[in-house]
Amino acid sequence: MTSPAPTAVSGATTPFRLWTPEERQASLRQALAHWQPGQDLWVYGYGSLIWRPDFDFQERRLALLRGHHRALCLWSRINRGTPECPGLVFGLDRGGSCRGVVYRLAGAQVPEYFPALWEREMGAGAYLPRWLSCETEQGPVPALVFIMNRANPGYIRHLPEDEVLAIVRRASGRYGACTDYVVETASALRAAGIRDARLEALAHRLQQPAGPA
């Protein structure tokens, strides 16, 4: 089988830059301004944080976030793609709702784990850290949520599914193939008992042999 031909998509080659360590640190300080040091803290995960949190946590719960939905709406030019061949990663875009998980970190763990979490999630300022209420079976919890920054040049929406498939299939970055990222996220949601029919259908298509160009 031949590989899918590159797809020309507006915005894929838009210039971008990584945040400096000082910008990341300022963003982290701002996000934690209302956090009481020593107090436990909740973080919401909807994509790779579900299957690769990279931090220890005291508790994990299924959680529903209202007002935003999971979407492949962010170009990835490092982690799951390159500047020449960007991939797509998940963001929380406006509207609808999203089922994911919340992690409770012990207060003493926050200074230890949050700089690395910020470097991972806020490398280019593509997300807006917000404190939002997440619904769980045990009741609502205020969690730190990374929602999509629509003003970021990496933001993309309304791509036809066939274009999404072509982009994801060909892209790969420092963390591996974009296809693996999407399929792993779908698998982790399924294992957690979370139903995302649209993502399941996309992951199924990605695991089928690509047709001729």
PDB file of N, CA and C in Angstrom, residues 13-96:
ATOM      1  N   THR A  13       1.299  25.404   8.283  1.00  0.00           N
ATOM      2  CA  THR A  13       2.653  25.957   8.245  1.00  0.00           C
ATOM      3  C   THR A  13       2.744  27.314   8.937  1.00  0.00           C
ATOM      4  N   THR A  14       1.719  27.668   9.705  1.00  0.00           N
ATOM      5  CA  THR A  14       1.748  28.939  10.436  1.00  0.00           C
ATOM      6  C   THR A  14       2.934  28.958  11.401  1.00  0.00           C
ATOM      7  N   PRO A  15       3.728  30.026  11.412  1.00  0.00           N
ATOM      8  CA  PRO A  15       4.869  30.079  12.333  1.00  0.00           C
ATOM      9  C   PRO A  15       4.416  29.936  13.790  1.00  0.00           C
ATOM     10  N   PHE A  16       5.246  29.276  14.567  1.00  0.00           N
ATOM     11  CA  PHE A  16       4.950  29.145  15.988  1.00  0.00           C
ATOM     12  C   PHE A  16       6.258  29.246  16.758  1.00  0.00           C
ATOM     13  N   ARG A  17       6.149  29.483  18.027  1.00  0.00           N
ATOM     14  CA  ARG A  17       7.347  29.513  18.857  1.00  0.00           C
ATOM     15  C   ARG A  17       7.036  28.881  20.198  1.00  0.00           C
ATOM     16  N   LEU A  18       8.067  28.309  20.785  1.00  0.00           N
ATOM     17  CA  LEU A  18       7.939  27.751  22.122  1.00  0.00           C
ATOM     18  C   LEU A  18       8.052  28.867  23.152  1.00  0.00           C
ATOM     19  N   TRP A  19       7.329  28.705  24.244  1.00  0.00           N
ATOM     20  CA  TRP A  19       7.457  29.656  25.345  1.00  0.00           C
ATOM     21  C   TRP A  19       8.828  29.525  25.998  1.00  0.00           C
ATOM     22  N   THR A  20       9.310  30.618  26.518  1.00  0.00           N
ATOM     23  CA  THR A  20      10.548  30.584  27.288  1.00  0.00           C
ATOM     24  C   THR A  20      10.258  30.008  28.678  1.00  0.00           C
ATOM     25  N   PRO A  21      11.279  29.516  29.365  1.00  0.00           N
ATOM     26  CA  PRO A  21      11.059  29.049  30.743  1.00  0.00           C
ATOM     27  C   PRO A  21      10.439  30.129  31.624  1.00  0.00           C
ATOM     28  N   GLU A  22      10.796  31.390  31.383  1.00  0.00           N
ATOM     29  CA  GLU A  22      10.249  32.483  32.181  1.00  0.00           C
ATOM     30  C   GLU A  22       8.750  32.656  31.919  1.00  0.00           C
ATOM     31  N   GLU A  23       8.336  32.503  30.665  1.00  0.00           N
ATOM     32  CA  GLU A  23       6.911  32.607  30.334  1.00  0.00           C
ATOM     33  C   GLU A  23       6.123  31.464  30.961  1.00  0.00           C
ATOM     34  N   ARG A  24       6.692  30.267  30.900  1.00  0.00           N
ATOM     35  CA  ARG A  24       6.018  29.122  31.519  1.00  0.00           C
ATOM     36  C   ARG A  24       5.894  29.317  33.027  1.00  0.00           C
ATOM     37  N   GLN A  25       6.965  29.780  33.649  1.00  0.00           N
ATOM     38  CA  GLN A  25       6.945  29.973  35.101  1.00  0.00           C
ATOM     39  C   GLN A  25       5.924  31.032  35.494  1.00  0.00           C
ATOM     40  N   ALA A  26       5.821  32.105  34.708  1.00  0.00           N
ATOM     41  CA  ALA A  26       4.840  33.152  35.002  1.00  0.00           C
ATOM     42  C   ALA A  26       3.425  32.608  34.871  1.00  0.00           C
ATOM     43  N   SER A  27       3.198  31.782  33.854  1.00  0.00           N
ATOM     44  CA  SER A  27       1.880  31.166  33.665  1.00  0.00           C
ATOM     45  C   SER A  27       1.546  30.227  34.816  1.00  0.00           C
ATOM     46  N   LEU A  28       2.529  29.461  35.265  1.00  0.00           N
ATOM     47  CA  LEU A  28       2.316  28.537  36.381  1.00  0.00           C
ATOM     48  C   LEU A  28       1.987  29.305  37.661  1.00  0.00           C
ATOM     49  N   ARG A  29       2.717  30.371  37.920  1.00  0.00           N
ATOM     50  CA  ARG A  29       2.437  31.179  39.118  1.00  0.00           C
ATOM     51  C   ARG A  29       1.025  31.755  39.070  1.00  0.00           C
ATOM     52  N   GLN A  30       0.622  32.215  37.901  1.00  0.00           N
ATOM     53  CA  GLN A  30      -0.715  32.787  37.761  1.00  0.00           C
ATOM     54  C   GLN A  30      -1.790  31.733  37.993  1.00  0.00           C
ATOM     55  N   ALA A  31      -1.586  30.531  37.433  1.00  0.00           N
ATOM     56  CA  ALA A  31      -2.579  29.466  37.580  1.00  0.00           C
ATOM     57  C   ALA A  31      -2.715  29.021  39.031  1.00  0.00           C
ATOM     58  N   LEU A  32      -1.617  29.043  39.770  1.00  0.00           N
ATOM     59  CA  LEU A  32      -1.639  28.569  41.155  1.00  0.00           C
ATOM     60  C   LEU A  32      -1.845  29.697  42.168  1.00  0.00           C
ATOM     61  N   ALA A  33      -2.164  30.888  41.677  1.00  0.00           N
ATOM     62  CA  ALA A  33      -2.296  32.038  42.575  1.00  0.00           C
ATOM     63  C   ALA A  33      -3.368  31.830  43.636  1.00  0.00           C
ATOM     64  N   HIS A  34      -4.418  31.103  43.281  1.00  0.00           N
ATOM     65  CA  HIS A  34      -5.511  30.888  44.234  1.00  0.00           C
ATOM     66  C   HIS A  34      -5.425  29.529  44.930  1.00  0.00           C
ATOM     67  N   TRP A  35      -4.340  28.818  44.684  1.00  0.00           N
ATOM     68  CA  TRP A  35      -4.134  27.530  45.355  1.00  0.00           C
ATOM     69  C   TRP A  35      -3.440  27.771  46.686  1.00  0.00           C
ATOM     70  N   GLN A  36      -3.958  27.143  47.709  1.00  0.00           N
ATOM     71  CA  GLN A  36      -3.368  27.256  49.045  1.00  0.00           C
ATOM     72  C   GLN A  36      -2.250  26.228  49.181  1.00  0.00           C
ATOM     73  N   PRO A  37      -0.990  26.637  49.317  1.00  0.00           N
ATOM     74  CA  PRO A  37       0.103  25.676  49.441  1.00  0.00           C
ATOM     75  C   PRO A  37      -0.181  24.633  50.515  1.00  0.00           C
ATOM     76  N   GLY A  38       0.091  23.389  50.171  1.00  0.00           N
ATOM     77  CA  GLY A  38      -0.171  22.278  51.068  1.00  0.00           C
ATOM     78  C   GLY A  38      -1.525  21.637  50.865  1.00  0.00           C
ATOM     79  N   GLN A  39      -2.408  22.316  50.145  1.00  0.00           N
ATOM     80  CA  GLN A  39      -3.750  21.791  49.899  1.00  0.00           C
ATOM     81  C   GLN A  39      -3.729  20.842  48.702  1.00  0.00           C
ATOM     82  N   ASP A  40      -4.503  19.749  48.782  1.00  0.00           N
ATOM     83  CA  ASP A  40      -4.596  18.831  47.649  1.00  0.00           C
ATOM     84  C   ASP A  40      -5.152  19.565  46.431  1.00  0.00           C
ATOM     85  N   LEU A  41      -4.774  19.091  45.250  1.00  0.00           N
ATOM     86  CA  LEU A  41      -5.146  19.778  44.013  1.00  0.00           C
ATOM     87  C   LEU A  41      -5.617  18.755  42.983  1.00  0.00           C
ATOM     88  N   TRP A  42      -6.703  19.072  42.281  1.00  0.00           N
ATOM     89  CA  TRP A  42      -7.252  18.193  41.243  1.00  0.00           C
ATOM     90  C   TRP A  42      -6.824  18.686  39.859  1.00  0.00           C
ATOM     91  N   VAL A  43      -6.479  17.740  38.988  1.00  0.00           N
ATOM     92  CA  VAL A  43      -6.131  18.028  37.592  1.00  0.00           C
ATOM     93  C   VAL A  43      -7.014  17.171  36.691  1.00  0.00           C
ATOM     94  N   TYR A  44      -7.575  17.786  35.657  1.00  0.00           N
ATOM     95  CA  TYR A  44      -8.461  17.077  34.729  1.00  0.00           C
ATOM     96  C   TYR A  44      -7.660  16.579  33.527  1.00  0.00           C
ATOM     97  N   GLY A  45      -7.907  15.315  33.149  1.00  0.00           N
ATOM     98  CA  GLY A  45      -7.271  14.732  31.978  1.00  0.00           C
ATOM     99  C   GLY A  45      -8.294  14.244  30.978  1.00  0.00           C
ATOM    100  N   TYR A  46      -8.056  14.520  29.702  1.00  0.00           N
ATOM    101  CA  TYR A  46      -9.006  14.124  28.662  1.00  0.00           C
ATOM    102  C   TYR A  46      -8.331  13.460  27.466  1.00  0.00           C
ATOM    103  N   GLY A  47      -6.989  13.518  27.413  1.00  0.00           N
ATOM    104  CA  GLY A  47      -6.233  12.937  26.309  1.00  0.00           C
ATOM    105  C   GLY A  47      -5.131  12.044  26.841  1.00  0.00           C
ATOM    106  N   SER A  48      -3.892  12.389  26.529  1.00  0.00           N
ATOM    107  CA  SER A  48      -2.778  11.533  26.948  1.00  0.00           C
ATOM    108  C   SER A  48      -2.579  11.516  28.461  1.00  0.00           C
ATOM    109  N   LEU A  49      -3.090  12.518  29.176  1.00  0.00           N
ATOM    110  CA  LEU A  49      -2.986  12.470  30.640  1.00  0.00           C
ATOM    111  C   LEU A  49      -3.749  11.289  31.221  1.00  0.00           C
ATOM    112  N   ILE A  50      -4.695  10.735  30.473  1.00  0.00           N
ATOM    113  CA  ILE A  50      -5.430   9.567  30.959  1.00  0.00           C
ATOM    114  C   ILE A  50      -4.525   8.345  30.993  1.00  0.00           C
ATOM    115  N   TRP A  51      -3.687   8.179  29.984  1.00  0.00           N
ATOM    116  CA  TRP A  51      -2.853   6.972  29.920  1.00  0.00           C
ATOM    117  C   TRP A  51      -1.374   7.227  30.199  1.00  0.00           C
ATOM    118  N   ARG A  52      -0.980   8.499  30.336  1.00  0.00           N
ATOM    119  CA  ARG A  52       0.414   8.805  30.692  1.00  0.00           C
ATOM    120  C   ARG A  52       0.452  10.076  31.524  1.00  0.00           C
ATOM    121  N   PRO A  53      -0.009  10.001  32.770  1.00  0.00           N
ATOM    122  CA  PRO A  53      -0.020  11.224  33.582  1.00  0.00           C
ATOM    123  C   PRO A  53       1.370  11.721  33.970  1.00  0.00           C
ATOM    124  N   ASP A  54       2.322  10.819  34.117  1.00  0.00           N
ATOM    125  CA  ASP A  54       3.693  11.191  34.481  1.00  0.00           C
ATOM    126  C   ASP A  54       3.798  11.871  35.848  1.00  0.00           C
ATOM    127  N   PHE A  55       2.859  11.594  36.727  1.00  0.00           N
ATOM    128  CA  PHE A  55       2.981  12.074  38.107  1.00  0.00           C
ATOM    129  C   PHE A  55       2.248  11.094  39.016  1.00  0.00           C
ATOM    130  N   ASP A  56       2.682  11.042  40.265  1.00  0.00           N
ATOM    131  CA  ASP A  56       1.988  10.223  41.256  1.00  0.00           C
ATOM    132  C   ASP A  56       0.730  10.958  41.702  1.00  0.00           C
ATOM    133  N   PHE A  57      -0.299  10.204  42.015  1.00  0.00           N
ATOM    134  CA  PHE A  57      -1.543  10.827  42.466  1.00  0.00           C
ATOM    135  C   PHE A  57      -2.159   9.993  43.571  1.00  0.00           C
ATOM    136  N   GLN A  58      -2.982  10.638  44.380  1.00  0.00           N
ATOM    137  CA  GLN A  58      -3.623   9.985  45.512  1.00  0.00           C
ATOM    138  C   GLN A  58      -4.943   9.327  45.133  1.00  0.00           C
ATOM    139  N   GLU A  59      -5.582   9.852  44.104  1.00  0.00           N
ATOM    140  CA  GLU A  59      -6.915   9.368  43.740  1.00  0.00           C
ATOM    141  C   GLU A  59      -7.195   9.725  42.285  1.00  0.00           C
ATOM    142  N   ARG A  60      -7.962   8.853  41.646  1.00  0.00           N
ATOM    143  CA  ARG A  60      -8.401   9.122  40.268  1.00  0.00           C
ATOM    144  C   ARG A  60      -9.890   8.826  40.174  1.00  0.00           C
ATOM    145  N   ARG A  61     -10.642   9.733  39.572  1.00  0.00           N
ATOM    146  CA  ARG A  61     -12.079   9.541  39.394  1.00  0.00           C
ATOM    147  C   ARG A  61     -12.479   9.839  37.947  1.00  0.00           C
ATOM    148  N   LEU A  62     -13.526   9.171  37.483  1.00  0.00           N
ATOM    149  CA  LEU A  62     -14.153   9.570  36.233  1.00  0.00           C
ATOM    150  C   LEU A  62     -14.826  10.915  36.457  1.00  0.00           C
ATOM    151  N   ALA A  63     -14.789  11.769  35.444  1.00  0.00           N
ATOM    152  CA  ALA A  63     -15.318  13.122  35.628  1.00  0.00           C
ATOM    153  C   ALA A  63     -15.929  13.644  34.336  1.00  0.00           C
ATOM    154  N   LEU A  64     -16.976  14.419  34.503  1.00  0.00           N
ATOM    155  CA  LEU A  64     -17.654  15.067  33.380  1.00  0.00           C
ATOM    156  C   LEU A  64     -17.403  16.569  33.454  1.00  0.00           C
ATOM    157  N   LEU A  65     -16.902  17.112  32.357  1.00  0.00           N
ATOM    158  CA  LEU A  65     -16.695  18.553  32.236  1.00  0.00           C
ATOM    159  C   LEU A  65     -17.709  19.099  31.242  1.00  0.00           C
ATOM    160  N   ARG A  66     -18.466  20.076  31.658  1.00  0.00           N
ATOM    161  CA  ARG A  66     -19.467  20.681  30.773  1.00  0.00           C
ATOM    162  C   ARG A  66     -18.930  21.986  30.176  1.00  0.00           C
ATOM    163  N   GLY A  67     -19.351  22.252  28.939  1.00  0.00           N
ATOM    164  CA  GLY A  67     -18.965  23.495  28.279  1.00  0.00           C
ATOM    165  C   GLY A  67     -17.828  23.365  27.293  1.00  0.00           C
ATOM    166  N   HIS A  68     -17.173  22.204  27.270  1.00  0.00           N
ATOM    167  CA  HIS A  68     -16.068  21.956  26.344  1.00  0.00           C
ATOM    168  C   HIS A  68     -16.114  20.501  25.887  1.00  0.00           C
ATOM    169  N   HIS A  69     -15.561  20.248  24.711  1.00  0.00           N
ATOM    170  CA  HIS A  69     -15.536  18.889  24.180  1.00  0.00           C
ATOM    171  C   HIS A  69     -14.137  18.555  23.673  1.00  0.00           C
ATOM    172  N   ARG A  70     -13.826  17.259  23.660  1.00  0.00           N
ATOM    173  CA  ARG A  70     -12.531  16.764  23.188  1.00  0.00           C
ATOM    174  C   ARG A  70     -12.504  16.809  21.658  1.00  0.00           C
ATOM    175  N   ALA A  71     -11.420  17.366  21.092  1.00  0.00           N
ATOM    176  CA  ALA A  71     -11.309  17.448  19.641  1.00  0.00           C
ATOM    177  C   ALA A  71      -9.843  17.484  19.231  1.00  0.00           C
ATOM    178  N   LEU A  72      -9.546  16.943  18.064  1.00  0.00           N
ATOM    179  CA  LEU A  72      -8.215  17.061  17.485  1.00  0.00           C
ATOM    180  C   LEU A  72      -8.131  18.441  16.831  1.00  0.00           C
ATOM    181  N   CYS A  73      -7.809  19.429  17.633  1.00  0.00           N
ATOM    182  CA  CYS A  73      -7.909  20.816  17.175  1.00  0.00           C
ATOM    183  C   CYS A  73      -6.611  21.598  17.351  1.00  0.00           C
ATOM    184  N   LEU A  74      -5.501  20.894  17.534  1.00  0.00           N
ATOM    185  CA  LEU A  74      -4.221  21.573  17.752  1.00  0.00           C
ATOM    186  C   LEU A  74      -3.125  20.912  16.925  1.00  0.00           C
ATOM    187  N   TRP A  75      -2.445  21.726  16.110  1.00  0.00           N
ATOM    188  CA  TRP A  75      -1.296  21.204  15.375  1.00  0.00           C
ATOM    189  C   TRP A  75      -0.181  20.836  16.352  1.00  0.00           C
ATOM    190  N   SER A  76       0.463  19.700  16.095  1.00  0.00           N
ATOM    191  CA  SER A  76       1.593  19.261  16.911  1.00  0.00           C
ATOM    192  C   SER A  76       2.835  19.229  16.031  1.00  0.00           C
ATOM    193  N   ARG A  77       3.765  20.136  16.296  1.00  0.00           N
ATOM    194  CA  ARG A  77       4.972  20.243  15.471  1.00  0.00           C
ATOM    195  C   ARG A  77       6.214  19.707  16.173  1.00  0.00           C
ATOM    196  N   ILE A  78       6.029  19.159  17.380  1.00  0.00           N
ATOM    197  CA  ILE A  78       7.153  18.575  18.112  1.00  0.00           C
ATOM    198  C   ILE A  78       6.785  17.189  18.639  1.00  0.00           C
ATOM    199  N   ASN A  79       5.792  17.112  19.508  1.00  0.00           N
ATOM    200  CA  ASN A  79       5.495  15.858  20.197  1.00  0.00           C
ATOM    201  C   ASN A  79       4.976  14.764  19.277  1.00  0.00           C
ATOM    202  N   ARG A  80       4.067  15.116  18.366  1.00  0.00           N
ATOM    203  CA  ARG A  80       3.473  14.113  17.475  1.00  0.00           C
ATOM    204  C   ARG A  80       3.559  14.534  16.017  1.00  0.00           C
ATOM    205  N   GLY A  81       4.543  15.359  15.716  1.00  0.00           N
ATOM    206  CA  GLY A  81       4.758  15.807  14.348  1.00  0.00           C
ATOM    207  C   GLY A  81       6.030  16.628  14.281  1.00  0.00           C
ATOM    208  N   THR A  82       6.249  17.260  13.156  1.00  0.00           N
ATOM    209  CA  THR A  82       7.399  18.132  12.950  1.00  0.00           C
ATOM    210  C   THR A  82       6.905  19.425  12.311  1.00  0.00           C
ATOM    211  N   PRO A  83       7.730  20.476  12.294  1.00  0.00           N
ATOM    212  CA  PRO A  83       7.300  21.699  11.604  1.00  0.00           C
ATOM    213  C   PRO A  83       6.972  21.456  10.137  1.00  0.00           C
ATOM    214  N   GLU A  84       7.692  20.519   9.500  1.00  0.00           N
ATOM    215  CA  GLU A  84       7.449  20.233   8.090  1.00  0.00           C
ATOM    216  C   GLU A  84       6.252  19.315   7.880  1.00  0.00           C
ATOM    217  N   CYS A  85       5.965  18.481   8.861  1.00  0.00           N
ATOM    218  CA  CYS A  85       4.863  17.512   8.751  1.00  0.00           C
ATOM    219  C   CYS A  85       4.147  17.431  10.103  1.00  0.00           C
ATOM    220  N   PRO A  86       3.338  18.433  10.419  1.00  0.00           N
ATOM    221  CA  PRO A  86       2.694  18.465  11.739  1.00  0.00           C
ATOM    222  C   PRO A  86       1.616  17.413  11.896  1.00  0.00           C
ATOM    223  N   GLY A  87       1.463  16.962  13.129  1.00  0.00           N
ATOM    224  CA  GLY A  87       0.356  16.074  13.467  1.00  0.00           C
ATOM    225  C   GLY A  87      -0.750  16.863  14.147  1.00  0.00           C
ATOM    226  N   LEU A  88      -1.698  16.141  14.726  1.00  0.00           N
ATOM    227  CA  LEU A  88      -2.806  16.759  15.445  1.00  0.00           C
ATOM    228  C   LEU A  88      -2.902  16.137  16.832  1.00  0.00           C
ATOM    229  N   VAL A  89      -3.167  16.960  17.831  1.00  0.00           N
ATOM    230  CA  VAL A  89      -3.376  16.458  19.183  1.00  0.00           C
ATOM    231  C   VAL A  89      -4.671  17.049  19.738  1.00  0.00           C
ATOM    232  N   PHE A  90      -5.114  16.469  20.847  1.00  0.00           N
ATOM    233  CA  PHE A  90      -6.403  16.852  21.407  1.00  0.00           C
ATOM    234  C   PHE A  90      -6.331  18.161  22.187  1.00  0.00           C
ATOM    235  N   GLY A  91      -7.419  18.888  22.099  1.00  0.00           N
ATOM    236  CA  GLY A  91      -7.648  20.058  22.924  1.00  0.00           C
ATOM    237  C   GLY A  91      -9.090  20.033  23.392  1.00  0.00           C
ATOM    238  N   LEU A  92      -9.401  20.869  24.350  1.00  0.00           N
ATOM    239  CA  LEU A  92     -10.781  21.030  24.808  1.00  0.00           C
ATOM    240  C   LEU A  92     -11.340  22.289  24.164  1.00  0.00           C
ATOM    241  N   ASP A  93     -12.180  22.095  23.146  1.00  0.00           N
ATOM    242  CA  ASP A  93     -12.747  23.223  22.421  1.00  0.00           C
ATOM    243  C   ASP A  93     -14.114  23.584  23.001  1.00  0.00           C
ATOM    244  N   ARG A  94     -14.599  24.745  22.655  1.00  0.00           N
ATOM    245  CA  ARG A  94     -15.854  25.246  23.219  1.00  0.00           C
ATOM    246  C   ARG A  94     -17.051  24.399  22.809  1.00  0.00           C
ATOM    247  N   GLY A  95     -17.996  24.295  23.733  1.00  0.00           N
ATOM    248  CA  GLY A  95     -19.276  23.667  23.441  1.00  0.00           C
ATOM    249  C   GLY A  95     -19.335  22.207  23.844  1.00  0.00           C
ATOM    250  N   GLY A  96     -20.538  21.742  24.157  1.00  0.00           N
ATOM    251  CA  GLY A  96     -20.747  20.339  24.480  1.00  0.00           C
ATOM    252  C   GLY A  96     -20.232  19.975  25.859  1.00  0.00           C
TER     253      GLY A  96
END
